[in-house]
Amino acid sequence: MELGVSKMRKPPGRIRDVAKETGLSIATISRVMNGSKSVSPKTRKRVLEACERLDYLPNPAARALSTNKSNTIAAIIPTIEHSVFAKFIAGIEQALGTRGYSLVLAISNGEDEEELKAARKLLGMGAEAFILSGAAHSKELLDMFLRRQVPIAFTSVWDPNLKIPTIGYDNSKLAAEAVRYLASLGHQRIAVFHGPLKTSDRTLARRQGAETVNTPLVELEFHETELSVSGGRVAVREVLHGKVRPTAILCFSDVLALGVYFGLREAGLEVPDDMSVMGFDNLDWAKETHPPLTTINLPAAEMGKAVATQIMDHLETGVPLHRENLDAEIVRRSSVKEIK
Amino acid sequence: MELGVSKMRKPPGRIRDVAKETGLSIATISRVMNGSKSVSPKTRKRVLEACERLDYLPNPAARALSTNKSNTIAAIIPTIEHSVFAKFIAGIEQALGTRGYSLVLAISNGEDEEELKAARKLLGMGAEAFILSGAAHSKELLDMFLRRQVPIAFTSVWDPNLKIPTIGYDNSKLAAEAVRYLASLGHQRIAVFHGPLKTSDRTLARRQGAETVNTPLVELEFHETELSVSGGRVAVREVLHGKVRPTAILCFSDVLALGVYFGLREAGLEVPDDMSVMGFDNLDWAKETHPPLTTINLPAAEMGKAVATQIMDHLETGVPLHRENLDAEIVRRSSVKEIK
DNA sequence: ATGTTCATTGAAACCGGTTACATGTCAATT
DNA sequence: AATTGACATGTAACCGGTTTCAATGAACAT
């Protein structure tokens, strides 16, 4: 009768169980589990069979402890209830998954406070790198990452002046392009709808980009509204009650544009005959509206894939993270008409 | 000169650094970090200050290794690019966050294969419990959880016949209710649009629920289509080309209903005068369409919160997971009219 | 003064892996 | 036959915490 061994075997099989089962040392088992090449083929086979039999899976905590790697990447986003972020997350998850990494997700609601709390939590959970949205973050947060030397990347933005790598698109430039596009079609008064400036530096960048277009003939009126279908609809009412009616509405989100569609419909106005409408995002349904929505295609999923890939490469090979400017271009459909 | 100590201190401070700094033992530091009550107030204070000074954060892997807890919950969902899932995830994340847990997310694209792979990955990452969507999962997956005694819960469904706890709503019943509601307003021929049956047992349940309503006067025609705005639009065309035109379209997703709106508009038809339309989900924008969409309110965020809370309670106190049937009711708006 | 109790603290054994280094074996080379 | 080297495997020191148990000492009762 062995002593002390009477305690029930703990449910998950441990490496030493496999060692005992095969009569090998735990070192060899470990080598097999990690695909080390210095294991004879038949030993490897024997081990793998034993693993199968014992339903063995290496303990992740133990592995993380000795290797100092958790294979976990964190993303903190302001909201997930916006298609663009959802696609972005899907892109990240997919890219991470193919290489065995996992995604831990936190939602900050655009609050620095919550973002910091989430970051601490995820750090204390073993996240090896962080994917953040936008470039505006509390100094405290950034300091924390700096002190701990945790790799971070900013996404949804592209800014050559930042030291921290930005992987995304140039919001300012794109907004300016959108305005110029409308101007080129003869629109001289354009209403611009956007979400809250407070919580999103990307929105601010877009607005500032739009303002840079000072073709003398173009007048812009800005409407800050809630970032939702409802917000777009509310803003339309404002516009329709204004003294001078613009000929086009540029929305810095397709979601707003959808609200605009309904708002105009409610007012009995036709797109684009009575009002041209342009969006920003190119969500899945943008081509399905009636009329199909002219918008700017943001490569959300590609962006997720790009940042995830860069981070994994960095973690594995040490190549530094680098700025990446993704293609985003105007998708011309029929919600914008030319003004003679 | 101490020997062996010349190696650079590793960036993250370890518990023994704090012990050295304070002249206490690591046991005491550990006690402070875990809020054990048997530490004198002034010692605690001294330790906390030292932690601050050294920027100390306990190593999560080490902690997980000794306590056998990772504080990580996994969710596997078919897609995140559907608002309902996004809200669901947001609900989970929020609930987990308030109690220090983290969410690891995987996306299965509705494929058993991918789901299994993801589950293995997340298990090998230390996830302590799994949140799954729907009740249809491969035997292999379920067996794996069973063998390892990993707690799991099915969501978006409610089924009293399943042993595994279901936290959600009764899709079949709700669909039947929707049909009865339309019938009560005089609709005798109703087109029902739904997504692929293959990949979603919830869709199947809804369809079967609708079929149970055999009021003699009501005829149902089912249209399986892609689950997207586009899909709704395509299905509308089918309906309009049919021999007998229904008076109402019931969509098992608001997204489809949106496509229907555009499809009808394209055909020059008015909602609800020429066609009544009803959705399923009550997405944020449903009240903002023109006309506002009659639909069924699914408590996605609440569901996320409910399942997360149950799981945390279970992990901490051992109370068993239990079935939970959440309220979901018809939201009457003006996209459905009464037929005389 | 002496014994008892309680509150603090420390020593050391884990937790389950990884990996540097040592060891042993066998075939190829001289 | 002796030497060498490549390969396969084992030994044991770590990784950084948690927790049991014992030790210490102060407060209190006798």
XYZ file of C-alpha atoms (C1' of nucleotides) in Angstrom:
740
model
C 0.000 0.000 0.000
C 1.544 3.217 -1.112
C 1.160 6.024 1.336
C -0.274 9.442 0.652
C -1.297 8.267 -2.752
C -4.786 7.469 -1.660
C -5.939 11.013 -2.383
C -8.119 10.951 -5.447
C -6.287 11.721 -8.624
C -7.197 15.230 -9.570
C -9.478 15.310 -12.594
C -7.071 16.870 -15.066
C -4.182 14.542 -15.830
C -0.803 16.032 -15.110
C 2.403 15.625 -16.938
C 3.730 13.237 -14.338
C 0.780 10.958 -14.916
C 1.750 10.686 -18.515
C 5.344 10.105 -17.480
C 4.305 7.303 -15.166
C 2.014 5.796 -17.779
C 4.776 5.668 -20.349
C 7.676 5.023 -18.019
C 9.473 8.067 -19.374
C 10.597 11.203 -17.587
C 8.498 14.313 -17.475
C 11.154 16.100 -19.463
C 10.514 13.849 -22.394
C 6.783 14.310 -22.145
C 7.300 18.029 -22.102
C 9.480 17.801 -25.161
C 6.838 15.896 -27.030
C 4.174 18.405 -26.050
C 6.308 21.201 -27.383
C 7.310 19.491 -30.562
C 10.983 19.349 -29.747
C 12.755 17.430 -32.484
C 15.082 15.537 -30.190
C 12.616 12.805 -29.396
C 12.625 9.519 -31.217
C 9.596 8.938 -33.395
C 8.450 5.871 -31.531
C 8.780 7.557 -28.148
C 6.771 10.450 -29.467
C 4.082 8.130 -30.669
C 3.965 6.317 -27.360
C 3.635 9.610 -25.512
C 0.936 10.968 -27.740
C -1.080 7.814 -27.303
C -0.766 8.052 -23.560
C -1.859 11.680 -23.691
C -4.885 10.670 -25.636
C -5.671 7.885 -23.215
C -5.308 10.120 -20.178
C -7.002 13.067 -21.836
C -3.978 15.115 -20.965
C -3.732 18.832 -21.702
C -0.789 20.815 -20.308
C -1.689 23.135 -17.499
C -1.676 26.599 -19.021
C -0.726 28.396 -15.842
C 2.267 26.191 -15.233
C 3.356 26.576 -18.789
C 2.924 30.318 -18.671
C 4.858 30.478 -15.450
C 7.926 28.766 -16.768
C 7.941 30.234 -20.227
C 6.786 33.659 -19.214
C 4.340 33.681 -22.101
C 0.576 33.545 -21.925
C -0.266 33.694 -25.614
C -2.981 36.123 -24.754
C -3.507 39.486 -26.402
C -5.816 42.130 -25.017
C -8.006 44.519 -26.939
C -9.799 47.407 -25.316
C -12.458 49.021 -27.443
C -14.915 51.791 -26.658
C -17.937 49.812 -27.763
C -18.687 46.633 -29.547
C -22.140 47.622 -30.599
C -20.919 49.298 -33.689
C -20.386 47.081 -36.652
C -16.996 48.532 -37.412
C -15.650 47.472 -34.061
C -17.321 44.123 -34.300
C -15.632 43.474 -37.630
C -12.373 44.702 -36.229
C -12.606 42.303 -33.310
C -13.553 39.485 -35.623
C -10.465 40.229 -37.702
C -8.244 40.163 -34.650
C -9.740 36.998 -33.284
C -9.407 35.197 -36.544
C -5.773 36.149 -37.016
C -4.836 35.305 -33.438
C -6.670 32.006 -33.592
C -4.711 30.679 -36.516
C -1.517 30.966 -34.514
C -2.780 29.725 -31.199
C -3.225 33.034 -29.464
C -6.322 34.099 -27.618
C -8.117 37.385 -27.399
C -9.224 38.891 -24.128
C -11.646 41.665 -24.634
C -12.612 44.664 -22.568
C -15.016 47.468 -23.307
C -14.253 50.940 -22.027
C -17.351 52.853 -23.098
C -14.949 55.533 -24.168
C -14.038 56.381 -20.579
C -10.384 56.774 -19.607
C -11.231 55.588 -16.156
C -12.762 52.341 -17.317
C -10.016 51.842 -19.817
C -7.398 52.078 -17.120
C -9.255 49.717 -14.854
C -9.674 47.222 -17.659
C -6.020 47.465 -18.594
C -4.963 46.729 -15.055
C -7.276 43.787 -14.903
C -6.037 42.365 -18.182
C -2.437 42.947 -17.255
C -3.059 41.105 -14.034
C -4.480 38.338 -16.152
C -1.407 37.891 -18.225
C -2.102 39.771 -21.419
C 1.149 40.160 -23.318
C 0.235 43.062 -25.545
C -2.557 45.561 -25.913
C -4.571 46.755 -28.855
C -6.112 50.147 -28.219
C -8.549 52.241 -30.210
C -7.583 55.690 -31.272
C -4.619 57.694 -30.086
C -6.117 59.563 -27.144
C -5.400 57.786 -23.891
C -4.661 58.835 -20.357
C -1.056 59.458 -19.501
C -1.422 57.091 -16.612
C -2.398 54.264 -18.923
C 0.431 54.897 -21.315
C 2.921 55.214 -18.475
C 1.817 51.921 -17.111
C 2.473 50.161 -20.378
C 5.767 51.939 -20.743
C 7.003 51.004 -17.271
C 6.057 47.408 -17.765
C 7.344 47.388 -21.319
C 4.123 45.957 -22.625
C 3.817 46.335 -26.397
C 0.845 48.422 -27.473
C -0.605 49.581 -30.764
C -3.135 52.250 -31.602
C -5.739 51.340 -34.168
C -8.377 53.032 -36.301
C -5.922 55.857 -36.737
C -2.802 56.541 -38.682
C -0.540 59.291 -37.496
C 3.080 59.643 -38.609
C 3.860 61.947 -35.703
C 3.234 59.437 -32.967
C 5.967 57.269 -31.544
C 3.509 54.571 -30.651
C 2.673 52.590 -33.779
C -0.648 53.438 -35.370
C -2.293 50.846 -37.525
C -5.265 52.209 -39.380
C -6.253 54.958 -41.707
C -5.864 58.682 -41.860
C -9.205 59.944 -40.627
C -8.407 63.537 -41.292
C -7.356 62.920 -44.857
C -10.336 60.732 -45.587
C -12.777 63.287 -44.279
C -11.164 65.943 -46.416
C -11.403 63.654 -49.414
C -15.057 63.130 -48.778
C -15.720 66.846 -48.670
C -13.706 67.434 -51.800
C -15.610 64.693 -53.522
C -18.933 66.316 -52.726
C -17.578 69.712 -53.722
C -16.392 68.284 -57.012
C -19.963 67.313 -57.750
C -21.074 70.864 -57.225
C -22.181 70.787 -53.616
C -21.519 74.150 -52.059
C -23.257 73.797 -48.752
C -22.704 70.567 -46.914
C -23.988 69.489 -43.539
C -21.579 67.257 -41.675
C -22.951 64.908 -39.030
C -20.694 63.343 -36.495
C -20.771 61.671 -33.107
C -19.568 63.136 -29.799
C -16.153 64.770 -30.068
C -15.418 64.204 -26.406
C -15.108 60.486 -26.543
C -13.451 59.948 -29.863
C -10.320 61.469 -31.204
C -11.087 59.852 -34.526
C -14.250 61.890 -34.805
C -12.311 65.000 -33.979
C -9.712 64.171 -36.589
C -12.404 63.731 -39.188
C -13.996 67.013 -38.346
C -10.689 68.820 -38.440
C -9.871 67.153 -41.716
C -13.129 68.372 -43.182
C -12.385 71.879 -41.976
C -9.104 71.951 -43.828
C -10.966 71.957 -47.105
C -11.384 75.610 -47.707
C -12.362 75.736 -51.278
C -13.912 79.193 -51.200
C -17.171 77.953 -52.642
C -17.825 75.285 -50.042
C -19.564 76.004 -46.798
C -19.717 73.403 -44.068
C -22.128 73.203 -41.173
C -21.321 70.730 -38.421
C -23.847 68.853 -36.339
C -22.704 66.899 -33.350
C -25.178 64.203 -32.435
C -25.484 60.865 -30.776
C -23.684 58.144 -32.724
C -26.713 56.098 -33.654
C -29.485 55.808 -36.182
C -31.512 57.956 -33.873
C -28.799 60.612 -33.808
C -28.787 60.856 -37.576
C -32.496 61.275 -37.633
C -32.451 64.007 -35.024
C -29.760 65.908 -36.869
C -31.732 65.774 -40.088
C -34.545 67.614 -38.419
C -32.131 70.309 -37.338
C -30.916 70.665 -40.878
C -34.366 70.835 -42.361
C -35.347 73.553 -39.938
C -32.259 75.618 -40.720
C -32.431 78.807 -42.738
C -30.218 77.685 -45.552
C -30.721 74.131 -46.648
C -27.576 72.245 -47.663
C -27.596 70.069 -50.747
C -25.662 67.260 -49.169
C -25.225 65.589 -45.819
C -21.914 63.948 -45.013
C -22.150 61.499 -42.136
C -19.038 60.368 -40.346
C -20.669 57.017 -39.847
C -22.982 54.889 -41.944
C -25.142 54.450 -38.907
C -25.883 58.155 -38.920
C -26.557 57.968 -42.623
C -29.194 55.339 -42.016
C -30.896 57.664 -39.593
C -30.683 60.372 -42.222
C -32.386 58.120 -44.729
C -35.285 57.558 -42.391
C -35.404 61.178 -41.327
C -35.594 62.340 -44.894
C -38.183 59.764 -45.761
C -40.251 60.914 -42.853
C -40.023 64.468 -44.203
C -41.058 63.239 -47.618
C -37.698 63.995 -49.168
C -35.953 61.775 -51.694
C -32.331 60.684 -51.753
C -30.500 61.885 -53.765
C -32.916 64.132 -55.644
C -33.797 66.316 -52.706
C -30.679 65.649 -50.703
C -27.414 63.868 -51.306
C -26.183 61.634 -48.496
C -22.751 60.223 -47.935
C -21.614 57.848 -45.207
C -18.385 56.636 -43.658
C -17.597 52.975 -42.819
C -19.122 51.000 -45.665
C -21.018 48.645 -43.433
C -22.364 45.476 -44.973
C -25.774 46.888 -45.645
C -24.606 50.140 -47.199
C -24.935 48.714 -50.681
C -28.413 47.451 -49.896
C -30.123 50.639 -48.885
C -32.392 52.377 -51.278
C -30.678 54.126 -52.903
C -27.339 52.412 -52.241
C -25.165 54.544 -50.023
C -22.064 56.338 -51.192
C -19.556 55.983 -48.398
C -15.947 55.438 -47.465
C -14.785 51.908 -47.086
C -12.936 51.343 -43.839
C -11.009 48.087 -43.791
C -11.986 47.106 -40.260
C -11.376 43.383 -40.500
C -8.102 43.870 -42.357
C -7.039 46.291 -39.690
C -7.713 43.703 -37.013
C -5.759 41.149 -38.919
C -2.888 43.551 -39.500
C -2.483 44.578 -35.903
C -2.828 41.034 -34.615
C -0.245 39.763 -37.047
C 2.209 42.516 -36.225
C 1.874 41.863 -32.533
C 2.371 38.137 -32.840
C 5.405 38.651 -35.029
C 6.776 41.119 -32.553
C 6.238 38.800 -29.633
C 7.823 35.901 -31.401
C 10.676 37.415 -33.314
C 11.164 40.793 -31.746
C 10.650 42.749 -34.943
C 9.400 46.144 -33.845
C 5.802 47.176 -34.348
C 5.423 49.679 -37.095
C 2.943 52.178 -38.424
C 0.667 50.852 -41.102
C -1.557 52.950 -43.286
C -4.405 50.921 -44.695
C -6.243 51.656 -47.877
C -9.614 53.273 -47.459
C -11.371 54.742 -50.410
C -14.603 56.326 -51.462
C -17.213 53.878 -52.670
C -19.305 55.709 -55.218
C -22.926 54.620 -55.251
C -26.089 56.493 -55.960
C -26.934 58.439 -52.837
C -25.033 61.461 -54.067
C -26.045 63.385 -57.154
C -24.285 66.018 -59.153
C -25.517 69.582 -58.757
C -25.639 71.555 -61.989
C 29.729 41.392 -3.300
C 26.821 39.063 -3.509
C 27.145 36.408 -6.114
C 24.692 35.633 -8.831
C 22.785 38.766 -7.984
C 24.447 40.796 -10.656
C 21.874 39.702 -13.202
C 19.652 42.638 -14.049
C 16.472 42.710 -12.061
C 13.768 41.521 -14.350
C 11.440 44.340 -15.343
C 8.361 43.162 -13.474
C 8.908 43.277 -9.738
C 8.416 39.951 -8.041
C 6.992 39.210 -4.688
C 10.399 38.572 -3.251
C 11.497 42.048 -4.245
C 8.700 43.456 -2.183
C 9.652 41.147 0.652
C 13.240 42.313 0.517
C 12.209 45.945 0.285
C 10.046 45.678 3.377
C 12.122 43.175 5.279
C 9.105 40.895 5.567
C 8.597 37.378 4.300
C 6.958 36.632 1.004
C 4.156 34.932 2.871
C 3.176 38.205 4.439
C 3.326 40.032 1.128
C 1.110 37.389 -0.361
C -1.326 37.800 2.480
C -1.512 41.497 1.921
C -2.058 41.054 -1.786
C -4.942 38.728 -1.095
C -6.520 40.806 1.597
C -6.030 38.267 4.347
C -7.206 39.743 7.617
C -4.363 38.385 9.684
C -1.939 41.146 8.862
C -1.410 44.118 11.144
C -2.603 47.410 9.692
C 0.788 49.034 9.753
C 2.447 46.074 8.083
C -0.210 46.152 5.436
C 0.379 49.818 4.860
C 4.117 49.321 4.625
C 3.658 46.558 2.106
C 1.225 48.464 -0.032
C 3.577 51.406 -0.190
C 6.413 49.164 -1.239
C 4.209 47.634 -3.927
C 3.439 51.068 -5.221
C 7.088 52.026 -5.200
C 8.176 48.889 -7.008
C 5.202 48.930 -9.337
C 4.483 45.408 -8.253
C 1.677 43.339 -9.742
C 1.389 39.649 -8.850
C 2.315 37.307 -11.644
C -0.978 35.928 -12.928
C 0.453 32.629 -14.082
C 2.045 31.901 -10.757
C -1.099 32.817 -8.973
C -3.201 30.703 -11.264
C -0.838 27.818 -10.799
C -1.105 27.726 -7.055
C -4.756 28.567 -6.732
C -5.902 26.621 -9.734
C -8.092 29.542 -10.805
C -7.602 31.761 -13.807
C -10.574 34.060 -13.423
C -11.130 33.727 -17.100
C -14.398 32.811 -18.747
C -14.686 31.828 -22.389
C -17.476 32.619 -24.788
C -17.751 31.051 -28.204
C -20.217 32.722 -30.520
C -21.033 32.054 -34.149
C -20.511 35.648 -35.223
C -20.006 38.983 -33.640
C -21.161 40.959 -36.599
C -24.710 40.782 -35.549
C -25.844 43.369 -33.093
C -27.574 40.872 -30.884
C -24.366 39.003 -30.273
C -22.443 42.196 -29.811
C -24.852 43.314 -27.113
C -24.705 39.896 -25.564
C -20.938 40.005 -25.395
C -21.036 43.521 -24.003
C -23.377 42.308 -21.284
C -21.062 39.453 -20.399
C -17.992 41.588 -20.384
C -19.551 44.187 -18.205
C -20.775 41.699 -15.633
C -17.474 39.824 -15.539
C -15.496 43.030 -15.268
C -17.204 44.200 -12.119
C -16.011 41.119 -10.319
C -12.521 40.907 -11.701
C -13.067 38.227 -14.280
C -11.981 38.450 -17.891
C -13.616 37.354 -21.080
C -11.804 35.384 -23.730
C -13.659 35.356 -26.945
C -13.709 33.022 -29.875
C -15.779 33.088 -33.026
C -16.866 29.816 -34.568
C -18.626 31.019 -37.715
C -21.253 28.478 -36.841
C -18.955 25.573 -37.637
C -18.669 22.671 -35.205
C -15.137 22.142 -36.349
C -14.034 25.655 -35.529
C -15.943 25.616 -32.316
C -14.125 22.535 -31.155
C -10.775 23.947 -32.120
C -11.508 27.166 -30.318
C -12.680 25.347 -27.226
C -9.478 23.350 -27.106
C -7.446 26.480 -27.469
C -9.330 28.318 -24.754
C -9.204 25.340 -22.445
C -5.484 25.202 -22.988
C -5.445 28.844 -22.071
C -7.048 28.363 -18.731
C -10.680 29.255 -19.282
C -12.673 28.048 -16.301
C -16.115 27.940 -17.853
C -17.695 28.220 -21.264
C -20.596 30.188 -22.588
C -21.978 28.672 -25.767
C -24.625 29.859 -28.197
C -27.606 27.684 -28.865
C -28.062 24.088 -27.881
C -26.691 22.302 -30.929
C -23.098 21.303 -30.426
C -20.936 18.405 -31.445
C -20.901 15.443 -29.135
C -17.143 15.639 -29.089
C -17.240 19.152 -27.697
C -19.746 18.312 -25.032
C -17.851 15.188 -24.067
C -14.717 17.182 -23.664
C -16.351 19.552 -21.239
C -17.944 16.696 -19.405
C -14.701 14.767 -18.991
C -12.896 17.810 -17.747
C -15.836 18.863 -15.620
C -15.786 22.339 -17.088
C -19.008 24.223 -16.413
C -20.889 25.248 -19.528
C -24.105 27.072 -20.288
C -26.168 27.355 -23.439
C -27.494 30.776 -24.267
C -30.000 32.395 -26.624
C -32.218 29.417 -25.982
C -34.410 28.143 -23.224
C -35.264 24.505 -23.173
C -36.640 22.722 -20.120
C -35.739 19.324 -21.557
C -32.006 19.839 -21.607
C -29.774 18.812 -18.732
C -27.283 21.505 -19.573
C -28.565 24.829 -18.280
C -30.089 27.086 -20.903
C -30.160 30.778 -20.234
C -32.208 32.661 -22.762
C -35.628 32.724 -24.260
C -38.001 30.271 -25.815
C -37.485 30.839 -29.510
C -40.222 28.490 -30.532
C -42.796 30.081 -28.299
C -41.846 33.590 -29.327
C -42.104 32.771 -33.002
C -45.532 31.269 -32.428
C -46.563 34.363 -30.553
C -45.454 36.539 -33.414
C -47.510 34.558 -35.876
C -50.532 34.614 -33.627
C -50.153 38.343 -33.223
C -50.203 38.880 -36.956
C -53.110 36.483 -37.310
C -55.011 38.357 -34.631
C -54.747 41.459 -36.778
C -56.340 39.633 -39.658
C -53.317 38.493 -41.612
C -54.119 35.219 -43.279
C -51.135 34.747 -45.474
C -47.787 35.473 -43.937
C -44.331 35.161 -45.424
C -41.705 34.161 -42.906
C -38.083 35.053 -43.600
C -35.295 33.399 -41.749
C -31.580 32.728 -41.965
C -29.898 29.418 -42.754
C -31.337 26.529 -40.772
C -28.128 24.565 -41.007
C -26.051 26.743 -38.788
C -28.524 27.820 -36.188
C -30.740 25.695 -34.041
C -32.402 28.873 -32.824
C -33.579 29.621 -36.321
C -34.901 26.124 -36.617
C -36.716 26.441 -33.317
C -38.341 29.638 -34.471
C -39.473 28.110 -37.684
C -40.885 25.088 -35.939
C -42.584 27.337 -33.443
C -44.229 29.253 -36.247
C -45.382 26.010 -37.819
C -47.178 24.987 -34.666
C -49.665 27.772 -35.159
C -52.281 26.080 -37.189
C -55.135 28.411 -36.957
C -56.985 27.151 -40.019
C -57.168 30.568 -41.590
C -53.457 31.286 -41.525
C -51.132 30.206 -44.270
C -47.409 30.487 -43.848
C -44.774 30.536 -46.562
C -41.175 30.178 -45.460
C -38.206 31.756 -47.162
C -34.713 30.749 -46.138
C -32.206 33.413 -47.026
C -28.872 34.837 -46.043
C -28.964 36.453 -42.608
C -28.274 40.005 -43.707
C -29.907 43.118 -45.034
C -29.175 41.798 -48.446
C -30.886 38.516 -47.658
C -34.066 40.298 -46.651
C -34.063 42.244 -49.830
C -33.602 39.186 -51.968
C -36.417 37.377 -50.225
C -38.763 40.267 -50.772
C -38.281 39.938 -54.484
C -39.211 36.280 -54.260
C -42.357 37.150 -52.398
C -43.379 39.862 -54.809
C -42.964 37.507 -57.711
C -45.046 34.807 -56.058
C -48.529 33.949 -57.237
C -50.299 34.794 -54.015
C -49.048 37.874 -52.264
C -48.988 37.700 -48.466
C -50.182 40.650 -46.433
C -47.412 40.445 -43.913
C -43.754 39.481 -43.717
C -42.402 38.142 -40.464
C -38.633 38.305 -40.278
C -36.764 36.244 -37.713
C -34.237 39.030 -37.457
C -34.496 42.813 -37.594
C -31.632 42.797 -40.026
C -33.767 40.936 -42.519
C -36.593 43.370 -41.849
C -34.344 46.238 -42.787
C -33.639 44.558 -46.090
C -37.358 44.104 -46.517
C -37.921 47.802 -45.976
C -35.483 48.658 -48.713
C -36.750 45.936 -50.991
C -40.302 47.163 -50.665
C -39.263 50.739 -51.171
C -37.454 49.747 -54.290
C -40.642 48.114 -55.507
C -42.572 51.244 -54.690
C -44.520 49.585 -51.898
C -45.359 51.238 -48.607
C -45.046 49.790 -45.117
C -47.526 49.023 -43.658
C -50.161 50.015 -46.185
C -49.026 47.662 -48.914
C -47.272 45.199 -46.660
C -46.971 44.680 -42.938
C -43.499 43.888 -41.657
C -42.468 42.445 -38.354
C -38.955 41.849 -37.034
C -37.267 39.881 -34.286
C -34.489 41.271 -32.023
C -35.488 44.865 -31.378
C -32.138 46.289 -32.362
C -31.401 49.845 -31.341
C -32.497 51.334 -34.598
C -35.777 49.422 -34.872
C -37.691 52.280 -33.355
C -36.060 54.731 -35.751
C -36.993 53.226 -39.057
C -39.765 54.710 -41.067
C -42.211 53.475 -40.077
C -40.942 52.237 -36.700
C -40.587 48.486 -36.735
C -42.840 46.126 -34.821
C -40.579 43.431 -33.460
C -39.788 41.157 -30.564
C -37.491 42.469 -27.937
C -34.684 40.045 -27.133
C -32.868 40.880 -23.907
C -29.390 40.254 -25.260
C -27.425 42.322 -22.788
C -29.437 41.035 -19.851
C -28.831 37.537 -21.052
C -25.090 38.166 -21.081
C -25.250 39.559 -17.621
C -27.358 36.673 -16.376
C -25.116 33.947 -17.662
C -21.951 35.681 -16.516
C -23.340 36.196 -13.060
C -24.501 32.633 -12.750
C -21.142 31.311 -13.801
C -19.203 33.496 -11.394
C -21.497 32.494 -8.554
C -21.095 28.886 -9.475
C -17.321 29.130 -9.591
C -17.144 30.904 -6.284
C -19.798 29.251 -4.186
C -20.569 26.062 -6.006
C -24.262 26.794 -6.465
C -25.304 24.869 -9.557
C -26.026 26.615 -12.816
C -29.701 26.700 -13.579
C -32.062 27.307 -16.447
C -33.256 30.861 -16.782
C -36.080 32.020 -18.988
C -35.777 35.688 -19.807
C -38.628 37.944 -20.712
C -38.988 38.744 -24.359
C -42.096 40.398 -25.646
C -43.616 41.863 -28.745
C -42.927 45.548 -29.217
C -45.875 46.975 -31.085
C -44.997 49.783 -33.407
C -46.423 50.872 -36.674
C -45.011 48.572 -39.310
C -47.925 46.181 -38.964
C -51.462 47.180 -39.832
C -54.753 45.523 -39.164
C -56.471 43.834 -42.082
C -60.223 44.339 -42.242
C 5.251 35.128 38.280
C 3.159 31.629 35.282
C 0.229 29.762 32.066
C -3.030 30.580 28.230
C -4.810 32.761 24.226
C -4.717 35.327 20.279
C -2.739 37.945 16.710
C 1.299 38.211 13.555
C 4.759 36.492 11.029
C 8.061 33.211 8.813
C 9.715 28.664 6.838
C 8.949 25.546 3.554
C 6.193 22.489 0.753
C 3.613 22.714 -2.914
C 1.268 24.033 -7.853
C 2.735 21.709 -12.979
C 5.218 22.705 -16.207
C 10.253 24.060 -19.041
C 14.966 23.609 -19.929
C 20.152 23.680 -19.071
C 23.063 20.287 -18.231
C 24.556 15.597 -17.440
C 24.405 10.949 -18.860
C 24.265 7.017 -21.618
C 24.090 4.585 -26.217
C 25.381 3.449 -30.548
C 27.353 4.061 -35.078
C 30.969 6.166 -37.716
C 35.791 7.381 -38.016
C 40.686 6.700 -37.380
C 40.067 -1.073 -30.452
C 39.780 3.536 -29.200
C 37.852 8.038 -30.141
C 34.368 10.958 -31.449
C 30.004 12.825 -32.078
C 25.091 12.736 -32.674
C 21.072 11.545 -30.633
C 17.828 10.294 -26.977
C 16.712 10.606 -22.386
C 16.901 11.732 -17.414
C 17.983 14.899 -13.319
C 17.050 18.783 -11.064
C 16.848 23.750 -10.784
C 13.874 27.010 -11.789
C 9.302 30.107 -12.767
C 6.489 33.285 -8.784
C 3.156 32.815 -6.296
C -0.253 30.411 -2.119
C -0.980 28.105 2.022
C -0.216 24.911 5.953
C 1.913 24.735 10.005
C 4.927 26.182 13.452
C 7.171 29.916 15.985
C 7.170 34.247 18.266
C 5.585 37.574 21.315
C 2.237 40.510 23.564
C -1.889 40.734 26.309
C -4.518 38.807 29.680
C -6.192 35.808 33.431
C -4.925 33.222 37.462
